[in-house]
Amino acid sequence: GAVVSQHPSWVICKSGTSVKIECRSLDFQATTMFWYRQFPKQSLMLMATSNEGSKATYEQGVEKDKFLINHASLTLSTLTVTSAHPEDSSFYICSVNRRNEKLFFGSGTQLSVL
Amino acid sequence: DAKTTQPTSMDCAEGRAANLPCNHSTISGNEYVYWYRQIHSQGPQYIIHGLKNNETNEMASLIITEDRKSSTLILPHATLRDTAVYYCIANRDDKIIFGKGTRLHILP
């Protein structure tokens, strides 16, 4: 069964609005989760590492004020795309690492900003 | 993470074994070799991983050379549902950086 639940699967929003994406670890308490984005026909790009109870660690070139990450509990991390613009349209994916095991990925969220 | 090199794309006939190569010549001793695949518009799916020994599970086999500089993922009986992008990753912690992968086309 699914180990990671990501919602919503797709979202369409107007330019300038904010969108929140949730990532839940269903059977494991995850101190760390990861957020990726993927443009069409490209590979996954790591955006940030979400740390439970502390600030997220962002990869170089990712705007922390644009992509707000909150990891308030051991089973939930959220990514908020603030003041979204058409160039933020992308496929966003979260992942969870079960200790000493492989990464499990969410099903992804397709964001379309009009 | 060690850099990995994979062919951009490959074709395989349905029912035949698909052999996907990966070069990781700069891999360090404590880095594992992981394989994931991504079917269009879905999150990546774990396939298999290994350190030194060859590994097999219900999905695939992983053959790692003795010097660990390269590996091959084997899908023993490819089906149309195996059409996907396959990513080979050499990694020692839980932060995974994806390369471009191999786009595998299974031909009917």
PDB file of C-alpha atoms in Angstrom:
ATOM      1  CA  GLY A   1       0.000   0.000   0.000  1.00  0.00           C
ATOM      2  CA  ALA A   2       0.958   3.660  -0.266  1.00  0.00           C
ATOM      3  CA  VAL A   3       3.612   4.815   2.144  1.00  0.00           C
ATOM      4  CA  VAL A   4       3.502   8.486   1.185  1.00  0.00           C
ATOM      5  CA  SER A   5       0.337  10.432   0.481  1.00  0.00           C
ATOM      6  CA  GLN A   6       0.536  13.684  -1.451  1.00  0.00           C
ATOM      7  CA  HIS A   7      -2.361  16.059  -2.010  1.00  0.00           C
ATOM      8  CA  PRO A   8      -3.709  17.507  -4.153  1.00  0.00           C
ATOM      9  CA  SER A   9      -2.892  15.512  -7.291  1.00  0.00           C
ATOM     10  CA  TRP A  10      -3.418  18.555  -9.434  1.00  0.00           C
ATOM     11  CA  VAL A  11      -4.303  22.168  -8.882  1.00  0.00           C
ATOM     12  CA  ILE A  12      -5.087  25.101 -11.140  1.00  0.00           C
ATOM     13  CA  CYS A  13      -4.786  28.573  -9.709  1.00  0.00           C
ATOM     14  CA  LYS A  14      -4.734  32.188 -10.778  1.00  0.00           C
ATOM     15  CA  SER A  15      -1.505  34.120 -10.943  1.00  0.00           C
ATOM     16  CA  GLY A  16      -0.721  35.796  -7.638  1.00  0.00           C
ATOM     17  CA  THR A  17      -2.446  33.288  -5.409  1.00  0.00           C
ATOM     18  CA  SER A  18      -0.751  30.847  -3.044  1.00  0.00           C
ATOM     19  CA  VAL A  19      -1.009  27.088  -3.244  1.00  0.00           C
ATOM     20  CA  LYS A  20      -0.346  24.580  -0.469  1.00  0.00           C
ATOM     21  CA  ILE A  21       0.746  20.993  -1.179  1.00  0.00           C
ATOM     22  CA  GLU A  22       0.686  18.372   1.567  1.00  0.00           C
ATOM     23  CA  CYS A  23       2.931  15.359   1.967  1.00  0.00           C
ATOM     24  CA  ARG A  24       2.080  12.759   4.570  1.00  0.00           C
ATOM     25  CA  SER A  25       4.124   9.802   5.735  1.00  0.00           C
ATOM     26  CA  LEU A  26       1.473   7.157   6.388  1.00  0.00           C
ATOM     27  CA  ASP A  27       3.281   4.474   8.346  1.00  0.00           C
ATOM     28  CA  PHE A  28       6.521   6.063   9.450  1.00  0.00           C
ATOM     29  CA  GLN A  29       7.565   9.010  11.538  1.00  0.00           C
ATOM     30  CA  ALA A  30       9.760  10.980   9.202  1.00  0.00           C
ATOM     31  CA  THR A  31      12.143  13.539  10.615  1.00  0.00           C
ATOM     32  CA  THR A  32      13.209  14.383   7.092  1.00  0.00           C
ATOM     33  CA  MET A  33      11.237  14.752   3.885  1.00  0.00           C
ATOM     34  CA  PHE A  34      12.356  16.032   0.500  1.00  0.00           C
ATOM     35  CA  TRP A  35      10.661  18.211  -2.091  1.00  0.00           C
ATOM     36  CA  TYR A  36      11.381  17.990  -5.809  1.00  0.00           C
ATOM     37  CA  ARG A  37      10.043  19.766  -8.862  1.00  0.00           C
ATOM     38  CA  GLN A  38      10.019  18.488 -12.397  1.00  0.00           C
ATOM     39  CA  PHE A  39       9.444  20.325 -15.656  1.00  0.00           C
ATOM     40  CA  PRO A  40       8.170  18.471 -18.742  1.00  0.00           C
ATOM     41  CA  LYS A  41      10.714  16.066 -20.227  1.00  0.00           C
ATOM     42  CA  GLN A  42      13.254  16.922 -17.548  1.00  0.00           C
ATOM     43  CA  SER A  43      14.583  15.101 -14.525  1.00  0.00           C
ATOM     44  CA  LEU A  44      13.574  15.716 -10.928  1.00  0.00           C
ATOM     45  CA  MET A  45      15.290  18.658  -9.312  1.00  0.00           C
ATOM     46  CA  LEU A  46      15.741  18.658  -5.548  1.00  0.00           C
ATOM     47  CA  MET A  47      14.318  21.858  -4.089  1.00  0.00           C
ATOM     48  CA  ALA A  48      14.714  21.455  -0.358  1.00  0.00           C
ATOM     49  CA  THR A  49      15.044  19.177   2.617  1.00  0.00           C
ATOM     50  CA  SER A  50      12.215  19.476   5.099  1.00  0.00           C
ATOM     51  CA  ASN A  51      13.315  19.001   8.712  1.00  0.00           C
ATOM     52  CA  GLU A  52      10.794  18.294  11.461  1.00  0.00           C
ATOM     53  CA  GLY A  53      10.777  21.030  14.033  1.00  0.00           C
ATOM     54  CA  SER A  54      13.352  23.213  12.316  1.00  0.00           C
ATOM     55  CA  LYS A  55      13.916  25.272   9.205  1.00  0.00           C
ATOM     56  CA  ALA A  56      14.068  23.636   5.828  1.00  0.00           C
ATOM     57  CA  THR A  57      17.341  23.440   3.968  1.00  0.00           C
ATOM     58  CA  TYR A  58      17.038  24.828   0.453  1.00  0.00           C
ATOM     59  CA  GLU A  59      19.139  23.902  -2.550  1.00  0.00           C
ATOM     60  CA  GLN A  60      21.089  26.590  -4.312  1.00  0.00           C
ATOM     61  CA  GLY A  61      18.910  28.760  -6.498  1.00  0.00           C
ATOM     62  CA  VAL A  62      15.615  27.902  -4.787  1.00  0.00           C
ATOM     63  CA  GLU A  63      13.885  30.927  -3.273  1.00  0.00           C
ATOM     64  CA  LYS A  64      12.987  30.166   0.321  1.00  0.00           C
ATOM     65  CA  ASP A  65      10.487  33.011   0.483  1.00  0.00           C
ATOM     66  CA  LYS A  66       8.778  31.728  -2.623  1.00  0.00           C
ATOM     67  CA  PHE A  67       8.571  28.102  -1.599  1.00  0.00           C
ATOM     68  CA  LEU A  68       7.628  27.932   2.066  1.00  0.00           C
ATOM     69  CA  ILE A  69       8.132  24.583   3.738  1.00  0.00           C
ATOM     70  CA  ASN A  70       6.632  23.617   7.066  1.00  0.00           C
ATOM     71  CA  HIS A  71       7.345  20.299   8.786  1.00  0.00           C
ATOM     72  CA  ALA A  72       5.365  20.675  11.983  1.00  0.00           C
ATOM     73  CA  SER A  73       4.893  17.003  12.740  1.00  0.00           C
ATOM     74  CA  LEU A  74       6.672  13.735  12.082  1.00  0.00           C
ATOM     75  CA  THR A  75       4.097  12.739   9.492  1.00  0.00           C
ATOM     76  CA  LEU A  76       3.336  15.952   7.626  1.00  0.00           C
ATOM     77  CA  SER A  77       5.315  18.380   5.527  1.00  0.00           C
ATOM     78  CA  THR A  78       3.738  21.142   3.477  1.00  0.00           C
ATOM     79  CA  LEU A  79       5.060  23.137   0.557  1.00  0.00           C
ATOM     80  CA  THR A  80       3.400  26.482  -0.122  1.00  0.00           C
ATOM     81  CA  VAL A  81       4.057  28.178  -3.431  1.00  0.00           C
ATOM     82  CA  THR A  82       3.487  31.835  -2.617  1.00  0.00           C
ATOM     83  CA  SER A  83       2.274  34.379  -5.149  1.00  0.00           C
ATOM     84  CA  ALA A  84       2.360  31.776  -7.869  1.00  0.00           C
ATOM     85  CA  HIS A  85       3.163  32.778 -11.434  1.00  0.00           C
ATOM     86  CA  PRO A  86       2.947  30.811 -14.689  1.00  0.00           C
ATOM     87  CA  GLU A  87       6.647  29.955 -14.511  1.00  0.00           C
ATOM     88  CA  ASP A  88       5.940  28.098 -11.249  1.00  0.00           C
ATOM     89  CA  SER A  89       3.759  25.648 -13.154  1.00  0.00           C
ATOM     90  CA  SER A  90       5.432  22.296 -12.649  1.00  0.00           C
ATOM     91  CA  PHE A  91       5.129  18.804 -11.197  1.00  0.00           C
ATOM     92  CA  TYR A  92       5.986  18.832  -7.486  1.00  0.00           C
ATOM     93  CA  ILE A  93       6.929  15.600  -5.716  1.00  0.00           C
ATOM     94  CA  CYS A  94       7.731  14.814  -2.105  1.00  0.00           C
ATOM     95  CA  SER A  95       9.662  11.887  -0.701  1.00  0.00           C
ATOM     96  CA  VAL A  96      10.256  10.216   2.623  1.00  0.00           C
ATOM     97  CA  ASN A  97      13.237   8.150   3.714  1.00  0.00           C
ATOM     98  CA  ARG A  98      12.511   5.248   6.003  1.00  0.00           C
ATOM     99  CA  ARG A  99      15.613   4.780   8.090  1.00  0.00           C
ATOM    100  CA  ASN A 100      18.154   2.523   6.410  1.00  0.00           C
ATOM    101  CA  GLU A 101      15.773   1.983   3.514  1.00  0.00           C
ATOM    102  CA  LYS A 102      15.079   3.528   0.188  1.00  0.00           C
ATOM    103  CA  LEU A 103      13.143   6.686  -0.503  1.00  0.00           C
ATOM    104  CA  PHE A 104       9.411   6.494  -0.995  1.00  0.00           C
ATOM    105  CA  PHE A 105       7.819   9.098  -3.214  1.00  0.00           C
ATOM    106  CA  GLY A 106       4.435  10.702  -3.289  1.00  0.00           C
ATOM    107  CA  SER A 107       2.327  10.551  -6.410  1.00  0.00           C
ATOM    108  CA  GLY A 108       3.091  14.156  -7.254  1.00  0.00           C
ATOM    109  CA  THR A 109       1.129  17.371  -7.676  1.00  0.00           C
ATOM    110  CA  GLN A 110       0.696  19.003 -11.055  1.00  0.00           C
ATOM    111  CA  LEU A 111       0.456  22.763 -10.564  1.00  0.00           C
ATOM    112  CA  SER A 112      -0.852  24.932 -13.361  1.00  0.00           C
ATOM    113  CA  VAL A 113      -0.805  28.691 -12.820  1.00  0.00           C
ATOM    114  CA  LEU A 114      -2.969  30.709 -15.196  1.00  0.00           C
TER     115      LEU A 114
ATOM    116  CA  ASP B   1      26.943  11.681  -4.561  1.00  0.00           C
ATOM    117  CA  ALA B   2      28.999  10.076  -7.298  1.00  0.00           C
ATOM    118  CA  LYS B   3      28.129  11.113 -10.838  1.00  0.00           C
ATOM    119  CA  THR B   4      26.347   8.465 -12.895  1.00  0.00           C
ATOM    120  CA  THR B   5      26.170   8.110 -16.669  1.00  0.00           C
ATOM    121  CA  GLN B   6      23.339   6.350 -18.450  1.00  0.00           C
ATOM    122  CA  PRO B   7      22.276   6.067 -22.079  1.00  0.00           C
ATOM    123  CA  THR B   8      19.604   8.569 -22.979  1.00  0.00           C
ATOM    124  CA  SER B   9      17.202   5.982 -24.341  1.00  0.00           C
ATOM    125  CA  MET B  10      16.865   2.276 -25.085  1.00  0.00           C
ATOM    126  CA  ASP B  11      14.403  -0.011 -26.794  1.00  0.00           C
ATOM    127  CA  CYS B  12      13.527  -3.545 -25.764  1.00  0.00           C
ATOM    128  CA  ALA B  13      11.094  -6.047 -27.235  1.00  0.00           C
ATOM    129  CA  GLU B  14       8.238  -7.129 -25.034  1.00  0.00           C
ATOM    130  CA  GLY B  15       8.985 -10.414 -23.280  1.00  0.00           C
ATOM    131  CA  ARG B  16      12.738 -10.032 -23.618  1.00  0.00           C
ATOM    132  CA  ALA B  17      15.164  -9.066 -20.877  1.00  0.00           C
ATOM    133  CA  ALA B  18      15.901  -5.359 -20.629  1.00  0.00           C
ATOM    134  CA  ASN B  19      19.468  -4.615 -19.589  1.00  0.00           C
ATOM    135  CA  LEU B  20      20.061  -1.022 -18.509  1.00  0.00           C
ATOM    136  CA  PRO B  21      23.679  -0.001 -17.948  1.00  0.00           C
ATOM    137  CA  CYS B  22      25.001   2.636 -15.598  1.00  0.00           C
ATOM    138  CA  ASN B  23      28.496   3.971 -15.169  1.00  0.00           C
ATOM    139  CA  HIS B  24      29.542   5.281 -11.752  1.00  0.00           C
ATOM    140  CA  SER B  25      33.317   5.256 -11.978  1.00  0.00           C
ATOM    141  CA  THR B  26      33.802   7.764  -9.140  1.00  0.00           C
ATOM    142  CA  ILE B  27      31.691   5.863  -6.629  1.00  0.00           C
ATOM    143  CA  SER B  28      33.080   5.770  -3.113  1.00  0.00           C
ATOM    144  CA  GLY B  29      33.199   2.741  -0.854  1.00  0.00           C
ATOM    145  CA  ASN B  30      30.162   3.634   1.232  1.00  0.00           C
ATOM    146  CA  GLU B  31      27.890   4.711  -1.592  1.00  0.00           C
ATOM    147  CA  TYR B  32      25.066   2.423  -2.594  1.00  0.00           C
ATOM    148  CA  VAL B  33      23.768   2.018  -6.129  1.00  0.00           C
ATOM    149  CA  TYR B  34      20.027   2.697  -6.308  1.00  0.00           C
ATOM    150  CA  TRP B  35      17.639   2.273  -9.204  1.00  0.00           C
ATOM    151  CA  TYR B  36      14.311   4.065  -9.457  1.00  0.00           C
ATOM    152  CA  ARG B  37      11.903   4.416 -12.328  1.00  0.00           C
ATOM    153  CA  GLN B  38       9.311   7.017 -13.185  1.00  0.00           C
ATOM    154  CA  ILE B  39       6.288   6.298 -15.280  1.00  0.00           C
ATOM    155  CA  HIS B  40       4.838   9.350 -16.955  1.00  0.00           C
ATOM    156  CA  SER B  41       3.234  11.841 -14.547  1.00  0.00           C
ATOM    157  CA  GLN B  42       3.806   9.687 -11.480  1.00  0.00           C
ATOM    158  CA  GLY B  43       6.228   9.807  -8.572  1.00  0.00           C
ATOM    159  CA  PRO B  44       9.390   7.696  -8.880  1.00  0.00           C
ATOM    160  CA  GLN B  45       9.197   4.078  -7.835  1.00  0.00           C
ATOM    161  CA  TYR B  46      11.985   2.244  -6.039  1.00  0.00           C
ATOM    162  CA  ILE B  47      13.280  -0.804  -7.898  1.00  0.00           C
ATOM    163  CA  ILE B  48      16.394  -2.143  -6.212  1.00  0.00           C
ATOM    164  CA  HIS B  49      19.654  -1.157  -4.566  1.00  0.00           C
ATOM    165  CA  GLY B  50      22.992  -2.725  -3.692  1.00  0.00           C
ATOM    166  CA  LEU B  51      26.460  -2.040  -2.337  1.00  0.00           C
ATOM    167  CA  LYS B  52      28.820  -4.742  -3.591  1.00  0.00           C
ATOM    168  CA  ASN B  53      26.913  -7.934  -4.169  1.00  0.00           C
ATOM    169  CA  ASN B  54      24.452  -8.647  -6.913  1.00  0.00           C
ATOM    170  CA  GLU B  55      20.868  -8.307  -5.798  1.00  0.00           C
ATOM    171  CA  THR B  56      17.562  -9.704  -6.980  1.00  0.00           C
ATOM    172  CA  ASN B  57      13.998  -8.974  -5.988  1.00  0.00           C
ATOM    173  CA  GLU B  58      10.573  -9.491  -7.479  1.00  0.00           C
ATOM    174  CA  MET B  59      11.038  -6.622  -9.902  1.00  0.00           C
ATOM    175  CA  ALA B  60      14.589  -6.863 -11.151  1.00  0.00           C
ATOM    176  CA  SER B  61      18.182  -7.932 -10.733  1.00  0.00           C
ATOM    177  CA  LEU B  62      21.133  -5.652 -10.106  1.00  0.00           C
ATOM    178  CA  ILE B  63      24.574  -6.686 -11.285  1.00  0.00           C
ATOM    179  CA  ILE B  64      27.450  -4.634  -9.875  1.00  0.00           C
ATOM    180  CA  THR B  65      30.934  -5.081 -11.297  1.00  0.00           C
ATOM    181  CA  GLU B  66      33.686  -6.170  -8.950  1.00  0.00           C
ATOM    182  CA  ASP B  67      35.363  -2.758  -9.083  1.00  0.00           C
ATOM    183  CA  ARG B  68      31.934  -1.135  -8.502  1.00  0.00           C
ATOM    184  CA  LYS B  69      32.484   1.319 -11.331  1.00  0.00           C
ATOM    185  CA  SER B  70      29.429   0.192 -13.240  1.00  0.00           C
ATOM    186  CA  SER B  71      26.222  -1.731 -12.836  1.00  0.00           C
ATOM    187  CA  THR B  72      23.385  -3.196 -14.886  1.00  0.00           C
ATOM    188  CA  LEU B  73      19.728  -3.310 -14.050  1.00  0.00           C
ATOM    189  CA  ILE B  74      17.985  -6.325 -15.535  1.00  0.00           C
ATOM    190  CA  LEU B  75      14.244  -6.554 -16.044  1.00  0.00           C
ATOM    191  CA  PRO B  76      13.952 -10.258 -16.879  1.00  0.00           C
ATOM    192  CA  HIS B  77      10.752 -10.254 -18.913  1.00  0.00           C
ATOM    193  CA  ALA B  78       9.886  -6.741 -19.985  1.00  0.00           C
ATOM    194  CA  THR B  79       6.254  -5.787 -20.453  1.00  0.00           C
ATOM    195  CA  LEU B  80       4.673  -2.684 -21.927  1.00  0.00           C
ATOM    196  CA  ARG B  81       4.099  -1.423 -18.387  1.00  0.00           C
ATOM    197  CA  ASP B  82       7.862  -1.255 -17.897  1.00  0.00           C
ATOM    198  CA  THR B  83       8.053   1.702 -20.290  1.00  0.00           C
ATOM    199  CA  ALA B  84       9.455   4.459 -18.084  1.00  0.00           C
ATOM    200  CA  VAL B  85      12.491   6.582 -17.312  1.00  0.00           C
ATOM    201  CA  TYR B  86      14.998   4.612 -15.241  1.00  0.00           C
ATOM    202  CA  TYR B  87      17.344   6.438 -12.890  1.00  0.00           C
ATOM    203  CA  CYS B  88      20.609   5.049 -11.563  1.00  0.00           C
ATOM    204  CA  ILE B  89      21.903   6.834  -8.470  1.00  0.00           C
ATOM    205  CA  ALA B  90      25.066   6.390  -6.426  1.00  0.00           C
ATOM    206  CA  ASN B  91      24.360   7.708  -2.958  1.00  0.00           C
ATOM    207  CA  ARG B  92      25.332   7.315   0.690  1.00  0.00           C
ATOM    208  CA  ASP B  93      22.665   9.328   2.448  1.00  0.00           C
ATOM    209  CA  ASP B  94      19.003   9.945   2.090  1.00  0.00           C
ATOM    210  CA  LYS B  95      19.261  13.036  -0.103  1.00  0.00           C
ATOM    211  CA  ILE B  96      19.012  11.785  -3.656  1.00  0.00           C
ATOM    212  CA  ILE B  97      20.065  13.832  -6.645  1.00  0.00           C
ATOM    213  CA  PHE B  98      18.582  12.577  -9.905  1.00  0.00           C
ATOM    214  CA  GLY B  99      20.444  12.532 -13.209  1.00  0.00           C
ATOM    215  CA  LYS B 100      18.726  12.423 -16.571  1.00  0.00           C
ATOM    216  CA  GLY B 101      18.090   8.683 -16.575  1.00  0.00           C
ATOM    217  CA  THR B 102      17.387   6.266 -19.429  1.00  0.00           C
ATOM    218  CA  ARG B 103      14.075   6.388 -21.248  1.00  0.00           C
ATOM    219  CA  LEU B 104      13.186   2.741 -21.840  1.00  0.00           C
ATOM    220  CA  HIS B 105      10.695   1.943 -24.568  1.00  0.00           C
ATOM    221  CA  ILE B 106       9.180  -1.534 -24.555  1.00  0.00           C
ATOM    222  CA  LEU B 107       8.139  -2.464 -28.069  1.00  0.00           C
ATOM    223  CA  PRO B 108       5.158  -4.751 -28.679  1.00  0.00           C
TER     224      PRO B 108
END
